[in-house]
Amino acid sequence: MTLHVLPRTAPPPARRLRGLLAWIAHLREQSRQRDALLSLSDRELRDIGISRYDAVTEARKPLWR
């Protein structure tokens, strides 16, 4: 018995565009959340269990991480 593997085709342009737009939306939301984290007071940070150092470290991460 011979198995034939179909060649992998590129997704249609509309699907690739949706994926790209979803990725951009994710990056923007991540950036917004990191900005919000930096705007919290030390007391608010303590309430959620992180230090100022942790907040700054998180906010300085590159967008893709």
Short mmCIF file of C-alpha atoms in Angstrom, two decimals:
data_model
loop_
_atom_site.label_atom_id
_atom_site.label_comp_id
_atom_site.label_asym_id
_atom_site.label_seq_id
_atom_site.Cartn_x
_atom_site.Cartn_y
_atom_site.Cartn_z
CA MET A 1 0.00 0.00 0.00
CA THR A 2 1.38 3.40 -0.98
CA LEU A 3 0.50 6.54 0.94
CA HIS A 4 0.42 9.74 -1.01
CA VAL A 5 1.13 12.96 0.81
CA LEU A 6 -0.57 15.99 -0.59
CA PRO A 7 1.63 19.05 -0.94
CA ARG A 8 0.96 21.70 1.65
CA THR A 9 -0.52 24.77 0.06
CA ALA A 10 -0.33 28.31 1.30
CA PRO A 11 -3.47 29.57 2.99
CA PRO A 12 -5.68 31.88 0.97
CA PRO A 13 -4.68 35.56 1.20
CA ALA A 14 -7.78 36.45 3.22
CA ARG A 15 -6.89 33.89 5.89
CA ARG A 16 -3.30 35.11 6.04
CA LEU A 17 -4.52 38.70 6.35
CA ARG A 18 -6.89 37.75 9.19
CA GLY A 19 -4.03 36.00 10.95
CA LEU A 20 -1.79 39.04 10.56
CA LEU A 21 -4.50 41.38 11.84
CA ALA A 22 -5.16 39.10 14.82
CA TRP A 23 -1.44 39.06 15.63
CA ILE A 24 -1.28 42.88 15.44
CA ALA A 25 -4.36 43.16 17.69
CA HIS A 26 -2.69 40.79 20.18
CA LEU A 27 0.49 42.92 20.21
CA ARG A 28 -1.52 46.11 20.75
CA GLU A 29 -3.47 44.56 23.63
CA GLN A 30 -0.27 43.28 25.21
CA SER A 31 1.25 46.75 24.94
CA ARG A 32 -1.88 48.33 26.46
CA GLN A 33 -1.78 45.90 29.39
CA ARG A 34 1.90 46.57 30.05
CA ASP A 35 1.26 50.33 30.02
CA ALA A 36 -1.61 49.83 32.48
CA LEU A 37 0.65 47.76 34.72
CA LEU A 38 3.17 50.60 34.86
CA SER A 39 0.45 53.07 35.79
CA LEU A 40 -0.47 51.16 38.96
CA SER A 41 0.63 52.49 42.33
CA ASP A 42 2.95 50.48 44.57
CA ARG A 43 -0.03 49.61 46.77
CA GLU A 44 -2.04 48.35 43.80
CA LEU A 45 0.92 46.28 42.66
CA ARG A 46 1.22 44.77 46.16
CA ASP A 47 -2.51 43.97 46.04
CA ILE A 48 -1.96 41.83 42.93
CA GLY A 49 1.19 40.31 44.35
CA ILE A 50 3.97 41.83 42.26
CA SER A 51 6.69 44.36 42.95
CA ARG A 52 7.52 47.53 41.05
CA TYR A 53 10.61 45.73 39.76
CA ASP A 54 8.44 42.91 38.37
CA ALA A 55 6.13 45.41 36.69
CA VAL A 56 9.00 47.30 35.06
CA THR A 57 10.64 44.04 33.97
CA GLU A 58 7.40 42.89 32.34
CA ALA A 59 6.82 46.25 30.66
CA ARG A 60 10.31 46.31 29.15
CA LYS A 61 9.91 42.96 27.38
CA PRO A 62 9.93 43.15 23.60
CA LEU A 63 6.50 43.08 21.96
CA TRP A 64 6.93 39.57 20.63
CA ARG A 65 7.52 38.10 24.12
#
